Tab-separated table of C-alpha atoms in Angstrom:
chain	number	residue	atom	x	y	z
A	262	MET	CA	0.000	0.000	0.000
A	263	LYS	CA	1.193	3.495	-0.890
A	264	VAL	CA	-0.163	6.696	0.680
A	265	GLY	CA	0.380	10.273	-0.484
A	266	LEU	CA	-0.729	13.619	0.917
A	267	GLY	CA	-1.271	17.023	-0.663
A	268	TRP	CA	-2.764	20.274	0.587
A	269	SER	CA	-3.281	23.809	-0.672
A	270	GLN	CA	-4.427	27.273	0.382
A	271	THR	CA	-5.368	28.250	-3.178
A	272	ARG	CA	-8.908	29.653	-3.364
A	273	ASP	CA	-9.595	28.677	-6.986
A	274	GLY	CA	-11.142	25.198	-6.768
A	275	TRP	CA	-9.780	23.656	-9.979
A	276	THR	CA	-6.252	24.915	-9.359
A	277	ALA	CA	-6.349	23.693	-5.749
A	278	GLY	CA	-7.603	20.265	-6.829
A	279	HIS	CA	-4.898	19.898	-9.440
A	280	GLU	CA	-2.222	21.037	-6.953
A	281	ILE	CA	-3.199	18.657	-4.150
A	282	ALA	CA	-3.550	15.698	-6.508
A	283	GLN	CA	-0.141	16.289	-8.080
A	284	ALA	CA	1.431	16.764	-4.644
A	285	ALA	CA	-0.167	13.594	-3.243
A	286	MET	CA	0.937	11.488	-6.208
A	287	GLU	CA	4.488	12.783	-5.917
A	288	HIS	CA	4.566	12.427	-2.123
A	289	GLY	CA	3.462	8.783	-2.220
A	290	ALA	CA	5.096	7.805	-5.533
A	291	ILE	CA	1.588	6.864	-6.673
A	292	THR	CA	0.820	6.008	-10.287
A	293	ARG	CA	-2.481	4.070	-10.030
A	294	PRO	CA	-4.556	5.469	-7.143
A	295	SER	CA	-7.243	3.222	-5.666
A	296	LEU	CA	-9.023	5.728	-3.411
A	297	ALA	CA	-8.931	9.483	-2.791
A	298	LEU	CA	-10.089	11.210	0.405
A	299	ALA	CA	-10.521	14.943	-0.228
A	300	PHE	CA	-11.715	17.782	1.997
A	301	CYS	CA	-12.086	21.532	1.557
A	302	SER	CA	-13.242	24.542	3.554
A	303	THR	CA	-16.407	26.470	2.700
A	304	PRO	CA	-14.758	29.160	0.463
A	305	VAL	CA	-13.482	26.508	-1.999
A	306	ASP	CA	-15.788	25.499	-4.885
A	307	ALA	CA	-16.134	21.741	-4.340
A	308	GLU	CA	-17.310	21.014	-7.899
A	309	ALA	CA	-14.239	22.731	-9.324
A	310	LEU	CA	-12.004	21.022	-6.746
A	311	LEU	CA	-13.276	17.605	-7.832
A	312	ALA	CA	-12.651	18.475	-11.485
A	313	GLY	CA	-9.111	19.600	-10.662
A	314	ILE	CA	-8.407	16.359	-8.788
A	315	ARG	CA	-9.784	14.352	-11.702
A	316	SER	CA	-7.459	16.188	-14.106
A	317	SER	CA	-4.537	14.508	-12.335
A	318	ILE	CA	-5.788	11.117	-11.113
A	319	GLY	CA	-8.180	10.272	-13.961
A	320	PRO	CA	-11.890	9.444	-14.068
A	321	ASN	CA	-12.025	6.058	-12.342
A	322	THR	CA	-10.667	6.550	-8.823
A	323	PRO	CA	-13.489	7.229	-6.312
A	324	VAL	CA	-13.102	10.604	-4.590
A	325	VAL	CA	-14.770	10.670	-1.170
A	326	GLY	CA	-14.828	13.329	1.536
A	327	GLY	CA	-16.404	16.755	1.763
A	328	SER	CA	-16.366	19.887	3.860
A	329	GLY	CA	-13.491	20.442	6.281
A	330	VAL	CA	-12.542	23.295	8.606
A	331	GLY	CA	-8.805	22.894	8.082
A	332	ILE	CA	-5.816	20.654	7.441
A	333	ILE	CA	-3.309	19.023	9.813
A	334	THR	CA	-0.172	17.381	8.388
A	335	HIS	CA	3.310	16.610	9.689
A	336	GLU	CA	4.450	19.959	8.275
A	337	ALA	CA	1.459	22.279	8.662
A	338	ILE	CA	-1.669	23.227	10.581
A	339	CYS	CA	-4.092	25.516	8.763
A	340	TYR	CA	-7.747	26.416	9.386
A	341	ALA	CA	-7.946	29.956	8.016
A	342	GLY	CA	-9.170	31.084	4.617
A	343	SER	CA	-9.343	28.646	1.716
A	344	VAL	CA	-7.952	25.208	2.564
A	345	SER	CA	-8.119	21.887	0.747
A	346	GLY	CA	-6.398	18.559	1.263
A	347	LEU	CA	-6.136	15.132	-0.325
A	348	LEU	CA	-5.098	11.713	0.974
A	349	LEU	CA	-4.382	9.406	-1.953
A	350	ILE	CA	-4.126	5.627	-1.539
A	351	GLU	CA	-2.731	3.055	-3.957
A	352	ALA	CA	-3.668	-0.424	-2.728
A	353	PRO	CA	-4.137	-3.014	-5.487
A	354	GLU	CA	-4.260	-5.779	-2.876
A	355	THR	CA	-7.185	-4.189	-0.983
A	356	GLN	CA	-10.847	-4.719	-1.884
A	357	ILE	CA	-12.580	-1.315	-1.868
A	358	HIS	CA	-16.347	-0.859	-2.133
A	359	LEU	CA	-18.106	2.525	-2.080
A	360	ALA	CA	-21.699	3.062	-0.937
A	361	THR	CA	-23.485	6.425	-1.126
A	362	ALA	CA	-26.936	7.704	-0.171
A	363	THR	CA	-28.742	11.042	-0.078
A	364	GLY	CA	-31.770	12.304	1.864
A	365	LEU	CA	-30.036	12.499	5.228
A	366	ASP	CA	-32.302	15.352	6.333
A	367	ALA	CA	-35.344	13.131	5.731
A	368	GLY	CA	-34.127	10.320	8.001
A	369	GLU	CA	-30.663	9.316	9.157
A	370	ALA	CA	-31.550	5.687	9.940
A	371	GLN	CA	-32.954	5.142	6.446
A	372	VAL	CA	-29.729	6.489	4.918
A	373	GLY	CA	-27.741	4.102	7.120
A	374	ARG	CA	-29.830	1.157	5.929
A	375	GLU	CA	-29.368	2.200	2.292
A	376	LEU	CA	-25.591	2.351	2.737
A	377	ALA	CA	-25.562	-1.118	4.286
A	378	ARG	CA	-27.570	-2.575	1.386
A	379	GLN	CA	-24.828	-1.434	-1.010
A	380	LEU	CA	-21.907	-2.833	1.010
A	381	PRO	CA	-20.611	-6.397	0.513
A	382	PRO	CA	-22.060	-9.003	2.917
A	383	ASP	CA	-18.662	-10.275	4.062
A	384	PRO	CA	-17.116	-8.467	7.050
A	385	SER	CA	-14.595	-5.781	6.108
A	386	THR	CA	-11.349	-4.975	7.864
A	387	LEU	CA	-12.490	-1.372	8.073
A	388	THR	CA	-15.461	0.786	7.065
A	389	LEU	CA	-15.020	4.549	6.677
A	390	LEU	CA	-18.146	6.683	7.102
A	391	PHE	CA	-18.589	10.376	6.257
A	392	TYR	CA	-21.820	12.354	6.448
A	393	ASP	CA	-23.136	15.919	6.481
A	394	SER	CA	-23.191	17.097	10.097
A	395	VAL	CA	-25.357	20.167	9.532
A	396	ARG	CA	-28.997	19.716	8.563
A	397	VAL	CA	-29.954	23.397	8.764
A	398	GLY	CA	-27.436	26.205	9.208
A	399	PRO	CA	-27.768	28.810	11.962
A	400	THR	CA	-29.816	31.990	11.619
A	401	PRO	CA	-29.897	35.137	13.761
A	402	GLN	CA	-32.988	33.677	15.437
A	403	SER	CA	-31.992	30.011	15.866
A	404	PRO	CA	-28.981	27.707	16.304
A	405	PRO	CA	-28.032	25.111	13.678
A	406	ILE	CA	-29.880	21.795	13.468
A	407	MET	CA	-27.545	18.810	13.281
A	408	ASN	CA	-27.954	15.367	11.751
A	409	SER	CA	-27.778	12.461	14.214
A	410	SER	CA	-24.798	10.146	13.894
A	411	ARG	CA	-26.378	7.735	16.370
A	412	ALA	CA	-29.424	7.145	14.160
A	413	LEU	CA	-27.224	6.821	11.058
A	414	LEU	CA	-25.040	4.178	12.700
A	415	ARG	CA	-28.041	2.341	14.115
A	416	GLY	CA	-29.615	2.065	10.657
A	417	LEU	CA	-26.356	0.864	9.109
A	418	GLU	CA	-25.680	-1.797	11.746
A	419	ASP	CA	-29.316	-2.982	11.901
A	420	GLN	CA	-29.294	-3.588	8.146
A	421	LEU	CA	-25.898	-5.318	8.233
A	422	GLY	CA	-27.057	-7.521	11.104
A	423	ARG	CA	-23.660	-7.322	12.777
A	424	ARG	CA	-21.239	-4.947	14.425
A	425	CYS	CA	-18.242	-3.873	12.372
A	426	PRO	CA	-15.325	-1.438	12.854
A	427	ILE	CA	-16.566	1.946	11.573
A	428	PHE	CA	-14.431	5.091	11.593
A	429	GLY	CA	-15.065	8.519	10.093
A	430	ALA	CA	-16.696	11.830	10.857
A	431	GLY	CA	-19.545	14.184	10.329
A	432	VAL	CA	-18.080	16.879	8.104
A	433	VAL	CA	-18.019	20.573	9.061
A	434	GLY	CA	-16.965	23.305	6.622
A	435	ASP	CA	-16.387	26.231	8.966
A	436	LEU	CA	-16.594	27.217	12.623
A	437	GLY	CA	-19.944	28.925	11.989
A	438	LEU	CA	-21.525	25.539	11.138
A	439	SER	CA	-22.621	26.578	7.657
A	440	PRO	CA	-24.297	23.913	5.455
A	441	THR	CA	-21.853	21.261	4.275
A	442	ILE	CA	-21.174	19.148	1.171
A	443	GLN	CA	-20.080	15.576	0.438
A	444	LEU	CA	-17.904	14.144	-2.312
A	445	LEU	CA	-19.635	10.925	-3.388
A	446	GLY	CA	-17.140	9.217	-5.643
A	447	ASP	CA	-17.909	11.066	-8.865
A	448	ARG	CA	-20.155	13.957	-7.794
A	449	VAL	CA	-20.846	16.580	-5.133
A	450	ALA	CA	-24.018	16.372	-3.019
A	451	THR	CA	-25.578	17.692	0.182
A	452	GLN	CA	-27.507	15.947	2.967
A	453	SER	CA	-25.749	12.727	2.069
A	454	ALA	CA	-23.408	10.058	3.394
A	455	ALA	CA	-20.699	7.778	2.040
A	456	ALA	CA	-19.354	4.499	3.389
A	457	ILE	CA	-16.174	2.872	2.105
A	458	SER	CA	-15.539	-0.784	2.885
A	459	LEU	CA	-11.859	-1.833	2.821
A	460	ARG	CA	-10.714	-5.428	3.151
A	461	ASP	CA	-7.309	-7.179	3.000
A	462	GLY	CA	-3.818	-5.812	2.517
A	463	PHE	CA	-3.496	-3.917	5.805
A	464	ASP	CA	-3.866	-4.179	9.582
A	465	LEU	CA	-6.106	-1.960	11.699
A	466	ASP	CA	-4.933	-0.023	14.748
A	467	TRP	CA	-6.891	2.810	16.369
A	468	CYS	CA	-7.011	5.247	19.270
A	469	ILE	CA	-9.732	7.721	20.287
A	470	MET	CA	-8.070	11.136	20.474
A	471	HIS	CA	-10.692	13.583	21.701
A	472	GLY	CA	-13.221	11.541	23.627
A	473	CYS	CA	-16.166	11.547	21.204
A	474	THR	CA	-17.536	8.313	22.632
A	475	LEU	CA	-16.767	8.084	26.336
A	476	LYS	CA	-17.174	11.796	27.043
A	477	ASP	CA	-20.166	12.393	24.763
A	478	GLY	CA	-22.930	14.270	26.603
A	479	LEU	CA	-20.714	15.615	29.407
A	480	TYR	CA	-20.378	19.365	29.867
A	481	TYR	CA	-17.192	21.289	30.699
A	482	ARG	CA	-16.469	24.860	31.721
A	483	ILE	CA	-14.048	26.661	29.392
A	484	THR	CA	-11.612	28.693	31.487
A	485	LYS	CA	-9.198	29.862	28.803
A	486	CYS	CA	-9.552	30.371	25.056
A	487	ASP	CA	-8.127	32.393	22.184
A	488	GLY	CA	-10.825	32.932	19.570
A	489	ALA	CA	-11.982	29.470	18.483
A	490	VAL	CA	-8.981	27.735	20.134
A	491	ILE	CA	-9.756	26.210	23.544
A	492	HIS	CA	-6.719	26.017	25.837
A	493	GLU	CA	-8.332	24.636	28.991
């Protein structure tokens, strides 16, 4: 398996997509990519970004991902302005299956069941799941309405009839919780979700880094912050 990474602060979507794809291919010495995970902040035109990525990697590699606040790499941390990033994987020995579904705002559990119906019946080593976090953006009169990850996961696992290792995220495009987008393999959509089943050719190791599961639902008092950065 080969892995390459590219990122850009270019605002023009096509140029940014071309830049991050070229950088990722060079970084990972990749010639035949199997899967692309791409994310961009709200100011970047996602349709143009996808076209720019396709100009480098070709028409057949599924491009999955969506909105993202920023990028963290070994060399950089950036969450201001226009940001886009790409993780490119070349894994001919790995079986990769993509499932997509829309209509998340009409029922998260139903979307989960639809994703499961598209996935292979055999257990995967890993399933990646991405979905639109924001159902309705905030207004001066009301806070944002969020989509429920719990209902989405329940629908997916009920349809599969088994538990399986699922990792991923609800995407967020900016700190104001504006409406988000998804990259669904060959198109851009909203109120949607994508699941990628990966099997064989790698081992799985994981660690929860910010307590999404065990600390979910607990409240904390913020005693020190700098803008959107919480220090304690």
